[in-house]
Amino acid sequence: MGYIGETIDSIKSIQIRQLLTQAISLGMIVTSALIIWKALMCVTGSESPVVVVLSGSMEPGFKRGDILFLHMSKDPIRAGEIVVFNVDGRDIPIVHRVIKVHERDNTGEVDVLTKGDNNYGDDRLLYAEGQQWLHRHHIMGRAVGFLPYVGWVTIIMTEKPIIKYILIGALGLLVITSKD
Amino acid sequence: MHSFGYRANALLTFSLTALAFICAIASFSDNFSNQNPSAEIQIVNINRFKKQSYGNDEVSLTLDITADLQSLFTWNTKQVFAFVAAEYETPKNSLNQVSLWDAIIPDKEHAKFRVQTSNKYRFIDQGHNLRGKEFNLTLHWHVMPKTGKMFADKIVMPGYSLPDAYK
């Protein structure tokens, strides 16, 4: 009971200047996180430098909840690379391995076929209607490194959004009631 | 300064930083391992060599693959993904890579193996250029770590060729 009384007291005693200062420091934290994210996008050359593994199609190497670091370079796509691609019309990126490459002589364009390590067949079923091959513009990046389990935070927040709201609410409460 | 909240926050931040540091060092230690894998592939038999109804060549062959990949395993290795690909050139395509067989090697004991198998994935050309075609067989391996940077390499074995006529 004493803690709630204290909290109510501290909310009542907020002055405008203090509130503004805290709002600005919160804004600085959010902005610096955004700066780091955008800088990562520049450094790795990929639109999403970090992705979370959502399905079990690359087990046992990548389990659901792992995160992958991506890098995109102008190097040609070769068999064996683990690539992240978007199928036309779907917005969830897929992380699978390249198993076939046919590179054109004159234009440098390339036909690519992918397959998840743990899947029985190749990804033709996942591609758009009538599409047999992936091309360079579908590929968003190559996986170069990985960290286990860290992605569960994102998965939980996406699948149970109530946890996201609880977290943000608690953070907001902390910011308001902190004495500094 | 000594409230539960501050202490919990400091503990959490410190443990996350320490974990990240340990993961980075574990990954960095992989650079110091000495790796000398070896492999040998023989084509036992060409089972089928025909032209499909849409005009593309298709080959089915049986391979005998011997490999010793034990030196690739370090304490930070979760698994090694190995696959054999055929690489060749055609007039229209400067490079074709077709994966014929792959395997997941979960630990060091399984890394020295000999397997005789027909190709797991269909060897289909874009076109009908495969008669008499010379190609390389490459054994690629992809080391997937417990944390950190993945690395891959390959052994190229040239000198294989397909028969001059359909079978």
Short mmCIF file of C-alpha atoms in Angstrom, two decimals:
data_model
loop_
_atom_site.label_atom_id
_atom_site.label_comp_id
_atom_site.label_asym_id
_atom_site.label_seq_id
_atom_site.Cartn_x
_atom_site.Cartn_y
_atom_site.Cartn_z
CA MET A 1 0.00 0.00 0.00
CA GLY A 2 2.84 2.33 0.82
CA TYR A 3 4.35 1.87 -2.63
CA ILE A 4 1.09 2.80 -4.35
CA GLY A 5 0.81 5.88 -2.14
CA GLU A 6 4.34 6.85 -3.07
CA THR A 7 3.60 6.35 -6.75
CA ILE A 8 0.50 8.52 -6.62
CA ASP A 9 2.46 11.18 -4.76
CA SER A 10 5.21 11.19 -7.32
CA ILE A 11 2.70 11.44 -10.18
CA LYS A 12 1.04 14.39 -8.46
CA SER A 13 4.33 16.16 -7.89
CA ILE A 14 5.48 16.12 -11.49
CA GLN A 15 6.41 19.47 -12.87
CA ILE A 16 6.19 20.36 -16.50
CA ARG A 17 9.93 20.86 -16.95
CA GLN A 18 10.75 17.52 -15.40
CA LEU A 19 8.16 15.82 -17.57
CA LEU A 20 9.55 17.42 -20.69
CA THR A 21 13.10 16.40 -19.79
CA GLN A 22 12.03 12.83 -19.32
CA ALA A 23 10.07 12.86 -22.56
CA ILE A 24 13.13 14.15 -24.37
CA SER A 25 15.42 11.50 -22.89
CA LEU A 26 12.92 8.83 -23.88
CA GLY A 27 12.87 10.28 -27.37
CA MET A 28 16.67 10.22 -27.47
CA ILE A 29 16.72 6.53 -26.58
CA VAL A 30 14.20 5.67 -29.28
CA THR A 31 16.02 7.79 -31.84
CA SER A 32 19.41 6.28 -31.12
CA ALA A 33 17.92 2.81 -31.49
CA LEU A 34 16.55 3.88 -34.86
CA ILE A 35 19.94 5.32 -35.86
CA ILE A 36 21.66 2.05 -35.01
CA TRP A 37 19.09 0.11 -37.03
CA LYS A 38 19.44 2.32 -40.10
CA ALA A 39 23.23 2.27 -39.84
CA LEU A 40 23.10 -1.53 -39.78
CA MET A 41 20.97 -1.42 -42.91
CA CYS A 42 23.63 0.68 -44.62
CA VAL A 43 26.57 -1.44 -43.47
CA THR A 44 25.08 -4.77 -44.44
CA GLY A 45 23.48 -3.50 -47.63
CA SER A 46 20.28 -5.31 -46.85
CA GLU A 47 16.81 -4.01 -46.12
CA SER A 48 16.51 -6.04 -42.98
CA PRO A 49 19.90 -6.75 -41.50
CA VAL A 50 18.53 -9.07 -38.84
CA VAL A 51 15.72 -11.59 -39.28
CA VAL A 52 14.06 -14.01 -36.91
CA VAL A 53 13.65 -17.63 -37.98
CA LEU A 54 9.93 -18.36 -37.92
CA SER A 55 9.61 -21.93 -39.17
CA GLY A 56 11.35 -25.22 -38.66
CA SER A 57 12.27 -25.72 -42.30
CA MET A 58 16.00 -25.28 -41.68
CA GLU A 59 16.29 -27.50 -38.63
CA PRO A 60 18.41 -28.68 -36.97
CA GLY A 61 20.66 -25.82 -38.01
CA PHE A 62 18.26 -22.94 -37.42
CA LYS A 63 15.44 -23.43 -34.99
CA ARG A 64 12.39 -21.25 -34.58
CA GLY A 65 13.39 -18.26 -32.49
CA ASP A 66 16.98 -17.93 -33.67
CA ILE A 67 18.09 -14.71 -35.27
CA LEU A 68 20.18 -14.43 -38.40
CA PHE A 69 22.52 -11.63 -39.42
CA LEU A 70 22.29 -10.83 -43.08
CA HIS A 71 24.68 -9.26 -45.52
CA MET A 72 24.09 -8.41 -49.13
CA SER A 73 26.89 -7.82 -51.58
CA LYS A 74 27.17 -7.66 -55.33
CA ASP A 75 28.94 -11.03 -55.33
CA PRO A 76 27.19 -13.60 -57.49
CA ILE A 77 24.82 -16.02 -55.84
CA ARG A 78 26.29 -19.48 -55.56
CA ALA A 79 24.97 -22.87 -54.54
CA GLY A 80 25.06 -23.58 -50.81
CA GLU A 81 24.50 -20.03 -49.67
CA ILE A 82 21.70 -19.45 -47.23
CA VAL A 83 19.60 -16.64 -48.64
CA VAL A 84 16.62 -14.68 -47.46
CA PHE A 85 14.07 -13.93 -50.13
CA ASN A 86 10.63 -12.46 -50.58
CA VAL A 87 8.14 -14.11 -52.87
CA ASP A 88 6.04 -11.67 -54.91
CA GLY A 89 2.83 -11.08 -53.05
CA ARG A 90 3.98 -12.44 -49.70
CA ASP A 91 5.51 -10.20 -47.08
CA ILE A 92 7.13 -12.78 -44.83
CA PRO A 93 10.74 -13.42 -45.89
CA ILE A 94 11.88 -17.01 -46.22
CA VAL A 95 15.32 -18.26 -45.24
CA HIS A 96 16.45 -21.27 -47.27
CA ARG A 97 19.52 -22.65 -48.99
CA VAL A 98 20.34 -22.29 -52.69
CA ILE A 99 20.55 -25.68 -54.39
CA LYS A 100 20.61 -24.78 -58.07
CA VAL A 101 22.15 -21.86 -59.94
CA HIS A 102 22.01 -21.09 -63.65
CA GLU A 103 23.84 -17.89 -64.50
CA ARG A 104 23.43 -16.29 -67.92
CA ASP A 105 26.57 -15.64 -69.85
CA ASN A 106 25.93 -12.22 -71.29
CA THR A 107 23.62 -10.45 -68.88
CA GLY A 108 24.78 -11.91 -65.57
CA GLU A 109 21.20 -12.62 -64.63
CA VAL A 110 20.75 -15.72 -62.61
CA ASP A 111 18.07 -18.36 -62.04
CA VAL A 112 18.11 -19.72 -58.51
CA LEU A 113 16.28 -22.61 -56.87
CA THR A 114 16.12 -22.89 -53.09
CA LYS A 115 15.16 -25.55 -50.57
CA GLY A 116 14.86 -25.72 -46.83
CA ASP A 117 17.28 -28.22 -45.29
CA ASN A 118 14.51 -29.93 -43.37
CA ASN A 119 11.98 -29.93 -46.24
CA TYR A 120 11.53 -32.89 -48.50
CA GLY A 121 11.11 -30.98 -51.75
CA ASP A 122 12.40 -27.76 -53.21
CA ASP A 123 10.70 -24.41 -52.87
CA ARG A 124 8.84 -24.32 -56.20
CA LEU A 125 5.61 -24.79 -54.24
CA LEU A 126 6.36 -21.61 -52.31
CA TYR A 127 7.11 -19.45 -55.31
CA ALA A 128 4.41 -17.42 -57.06
CA GLU A 129 2.09 -19.06 -59.53
CA GLY A 130 4.00 -20.21 -62.58
CA GLN A 131 7.36 -19.11 -61.19
CA GLN A 132 10.10 -21.72 -61.55
CA TRP A 133 13.15 -19.75 -60.45
CA LEU A 134 14.11 -16.93 -58.16
CA HIS A 135 16.01 -13.96 -59.54
CA ARG A 136 18.48 -11.58 -58.02
CA HIS A 137 15.91 -8.97 -57.13
CA HIS A 138 14.01 -11.42 -54.95
CA ILE A 139 17.01 -12.01 -52.72
CA MET A 140 17.35 -9.68 -49.75
CA GLY A 141 20.54 -10.96 -48.25
CA ARG A 142 22.79 -13.84 -47.35
CA ALA A 143 22.91 -15.22 -43.81
CA VAL A 144 26.41 -14.79 -42.42
CA GLY A 145 26.00 -15.29 -38.69
CA PHE A 146 23.49 -16.36 -36.14
CA LEU A 147 22.50 -16.18 -32.49
CA PRO A 148 20.27 -18.79 -30.87
CA TYR A 149 17.07 -18.12 -28.90
CA VAL A 150 17.29 -14.30 -29.05
CA GLY A 151 14.43 -14.06 -31.54
CA TRP A 152 11.84 -15.52 -29.15
CA VAL A 153 11.30 -12.01 -27.79
CA THR A 154 10.09 -10.85 -31.20
CA ILE A 155 8.00 -13.96 -31.80
CA ILE A 156 6.22 -13.64 -28.46
CA MET A 157 5.56 -9.95 -29.02
CA THR A 158 4.17 -10.59 -32.49
CA GLU A 159 1.98 -13.55 -31.63
CA LYS A 160 0.65 -12.26 -28.33
CA PRO A 161 0.46 -8.49 -28.79
CA ILE A 162 -0.94 -8.10 -25.28
CA ILE A 163 2.57 -8.72 -23.94
CA LYS A 164 3.84 -5.85 -26.09
CA TYR A 165 1.27 -3.51 -24.57
CA ILE A 166 2.05 -4.67 -21.05
CA LEU A 167 5.76 -4.09 -21.61
CA ILE A 168 5.26 -0.63 -23.07
CA GLY A 169 2.85 0.24 -20.28
CA ALA A 170 5.31 -0.89 -17.64
CA LEU A 171 8.15 1.02 -19.30
CA GLY A 172 6.02 4.14 -19.46
CA LEU A 173 5.13 3.79 -15.80
CA LEU A 174 8.80 3.35 -14.89
CA VAL A 175 9.77 6.48 -16.80
CA ILE A 176 7.09 8.57 -15.16
CA THR A 177 7.74 7.43 -11.63
CA SER A 178 11.53 7.40 -11.64
CA LYS A 179 13.01 10.07 -9.53
CA ASP A 180 15.78 11.06 -11.90
CA MET B 1 20.45 3.50 -5.46
CA HIS B 2 20.14 0.18 -3.78
CA SER B 3 16.53 -0.58 -4.57
CA PHE B 4 15.49 -3.87 -6.06
CA GLY B 5 14.71 -2.21 -9.38
CA TYR B 6 18.16 -0.73 -9.81
CA ARG B 7 19.87 -3.95 -8.85
CA ALA B 8 17.73 -6.03 -11.18
CA ASN B 9 18.40 -3.61 -14.01
CA ALA B 10 22.14 -3.61 -13.44
CA LEU B 11 22.19 -7.42 -13.23
CA LEU B 12 20.23 -7.80 -16.43
CA THR B 13 22.39 -5.35 -18.37
CA PHE B 14 25.58 -6.91 -17.16
CA SER B 15 24.51 -10.46 -17.90
CA LEU B 16 23.35 -9.54 -21.41
CA THR B 17 26.63 -7.78 -22.13
CA ALA B 18 28.65 -10.68 -20.77
CA LEU B 19 26.63 -13.18 -22.83
CA ALA B 20 27.13 -11.15 -25.99
CA PHE B 21 30.84 -10.94 -25.29
CA ILE B 22 31.12 -14.69 -24.75
CA CYS B 23 29.25 -15.40 -27.98
CA ALA B 24 31.58 -13.10 -29.87
CA ILE B 25 34.70 -14.74 -28.44
CA ALA B 26 33.33 -18.22 -29.15
CA SER B 27 32.78 -17.23 -32.74
CA PHE B 28 36.20 -15.61 -32.98
CA SER B 29 37.91 -18.74 -31.69
CA ASP B 30 36.73 -20.57 -34.79
CA ASN B 31 39.29 -18.62 -36.82
CA PHE B 32 42.14 -20.47 -35.16
CA SER B 33 41.14 -24.01 -36.02
CA ASN B 34 43.24 -25.92 -38.54
CA GLN B 35 41.09 -27.38 -41.22
CA ASN B 36 42.09 -29.98 -43.76
CA PRO B 37 39.11 -31.89 -45.04
CA SER B 38 39.45 -34.40 -47.83
CA ALA B 39 37.05 -36.02 -50.23
CA GLU B 40 36.84 -38.28 -53.22
CA ILE B 41 33.90 -38.86 -55.51
CA GLN B 42 33.43 -41.50 -58.12
CA ILE B 43 30.61 -41.92 -60.58
CA VAL B 44 29.55 -45.50 -60.25
CA ASN B 45 26.95 -45.53 -62.99
CA ILE B 46 24.92 -43.31 -65.26
CA ASN B 47 21.45 -44.71 -64.72
CA ARG B 48 19.45 -42.61 -67.15
CA PHE B 49 20.29 -39.89 -69.62
CA LYS B 50 17.42 -38.60 -71.66
CA LYS B 51 15.75 -35.54 -73.05
CA GLN B 52 12.54 -34.54 -71.31
CA SER B 53 9.38 -33.72 -73.16
CA TYR B 54 10.03 -29.96 -72.78
CA GLY B 55 13.45 -30.31 -74.33
CA ASN B 56 15.68 -30.23 -71.22
CA ASP B 57 18.29 -32.90 -70.63
CA GLU B 58 18.01 -34.98 -67.49
CA VAL B 59 20.64 -37.25 -65.96
CA SER B 60 20.32 -39.74 -63.18
CA LEU B 61 23.58 -41.09 -61.78
CA THR B 62 24.90 -43.07 -58.85
CA LEU B 63 27.76 -41.51 -56.92
CA ASP B 64 30.23 -43.00 -54.50
CA ILE B 65 31.28 -40.28 -52.06
CA THR B 66 34.10 -40.68 -49.56
CA ALA B 67 34.90 -37.78 -47.26
CA ASP B 68 36.69 -36.94 -44.08
CA LEU B 69 35.35 -33.72 -42.61
CA GLN B 70 36.35 -34.36 -39.01
CA SER B 71 38.80 -31.44 -38.86
CA LEU B 72 35.98 -28.97 -39.47
CA PHE B 73 34.39 -29.60 -36.09
CA THR B 74 35.32 -27.24 -33.28
CA TRP B 75 33.76 -26.87 -29.86
CA ASN B 76 31.57 -24.12 -31.31
CA THR B 77 30.19 -26.24 -34.15
CA LYS B 78 26.56 -27.27 -34.13
CA GLN B 79 26.48 -29.12 -37.43
CA VAL B 80 28.14 -29.25 -40.83
CA PHE B 81 25.97 -29.21 -43.93
CA ALA B 82 27.74 -30.96 -46.79
CA PHE B 83 26.55 -31.19 -50.36
CA VAL B 84 27.86 -32.30 -53.72
CA ALA B 85 27.15 -30.12 -56.74
CA ALA B 86 27.87 -30.56 -60.42
CA GLU B 87 29.30 -27.44 -62.06
CA TYR B 88 29.46 -26.97 -65.79
CA GLU B 89 29.28 -24.39 -68.53
CA THR B 90 26.89 -24.17 -71.46
CA PRO B 91 26.74 -21.78 -74.42
CA LYS B 92 23.84 -19.88 -72.88
CA ASN B 93 24.90 -20.02 -69.23
CA SER B 94 28.36 -19.11 -67.99
CA LEU B 95 27.86 -21.18 -64.85
CA ASN B 96 25.47 -23.92 -63.84
CA GLN B 97 25.53 -25.42 -60.38
CA VAL B 98 23.18 -28.27 -59.64
CA SER B 99 23.13 -29.82 -56.20
CA LEU B 100 23.01 -33.60 -56.44
CA TRP B 101 23.18 -34.76 -52.84
CA ASP B 102 23.38 -33.25 -49.41
CA ALA B 103 23.63 -34.38 -45.82
CA ILE B 104 23.59 -32.88 -42.38
CA ILE B 105 26.51 -34.04 -40.26
CA PRO B 106 25.59 -33.52 -36.63
CA ASP B 107 28.86 -34.39 -34.94
CA LYS B 108 32.46 -35.40 -35.40
CA GLU B 109 31.82 -39.14 -35.32
CA HIS B 110 29.63 -38.95 -38.41
CA ALA B 111 32.03 -36.70 -40.28
CA LYS B 112 34.13 -39.47 -41.81
CA PHE B 113 31.87 -41.38 -44.14
CA ARG B 114 31.44 -43.25 -47.37
CA VAL B 115 28.09 -43.29 -49.06
CA GLN B 116 26.87 -44.67 -52.33
CA THR B 117 23.69 -43.03 -53.53
CA SER B 118 21.79 -41.94 -56.57
CA ASN B 119 21.33 -38.22 -56.91
CA LYS B 120 18.87 -36.81 -54.42
CA TYR B 121 17.88 -33.89 -56.60
CA ARG B 122 17.17 -34.06 -60.30
CA PHE B 123 20.02 -33.08 -62.55
CA ILE B 124 18.19 -31.10 -65.21
CA ASP B 125 19.84 -28.72 -67.64
CA GLN B 126 18.33 -25.56 -69.06
CA GLY B 127 18.43 -26.86 -72.58
CA HIS B 128 19.95 -29.94 -74.12
CA ASN B 129 23.67 -29.38 -73.74
CA LEU B 130 24.67 -32.32 -71.62
CA ARG B 131 25.79 -34.86 -74.19
CA GLY B 132 29.53 -35.35 -73.82
CA LYS B 133 29.60 -32.53 -71.28
CA GLU B 134 32.61 -32.24 -69.01
CA PHE B 135 31.84 -31.10 -65.51
CA ASN B 136 33.35 -30.62 -62.06
CA LEU B 137 32.00 -32.24 -58.97
CA THR B 138 32.42 -30.02 -55.94
CA LEU B 139 31.97 -31.03 -52.34
CA HIS B 140 30.83 -27.96 -50.40
CA TRP B 141 30.58 -27.72 -46.66
CA HIS B 142 28.81 -25.13 -44.58
CA VAL B 143 29.78 -24.99 -40.91
CA MET B 144 26.90 -23.84 -38.74
CA PRO B 145 28.17 -22.71 -35.34
CA LYS B 146 26.49 -22.77 -31.97
CA THR B 147 26.78 -18.98 -32.06
CA GLY B 148 28.32 -16.50 -34.41
CA LYS B 149 29.79 -16.43 -37.87
CA MET B 150 29.08 -19.23 -40.34
CA PHE B 151 31.69 -20.14 -42.88
CA ALA B 152 31.75 -22.30 -45.96
CA ASP B 153 34.27 -23.67 -48.38
CA LYS B 154 34.57 -26.36 -51.02
CA ILE B 155 36.80 -28.87 -52.79
CA VAL B 156 36.61 -28.83 -56.57
CA MET B 157 37.19 -32.12 -58.35
CA PRO B 158 37.41 -31.67 -62.10
CA GLY B 159 37.47 -34.21 -64.83
CA TYR B 160 34.07 -35.92 -64.91
CA SER B 161 32.09 -36.22 -68.09
CA LEU B 162 28.78 -37.45 -69.37
CA PRO B 163 28.37 -39.91 -72.23
CA ASP B 164 28.07 -38.64 -75.77
CA ALA B 165 24.69 -40.19 -76.45
CA TYR B 166 21.41 -40.57 -74.63
CA LYS B 167 20.84 -43.77 -72.76
#
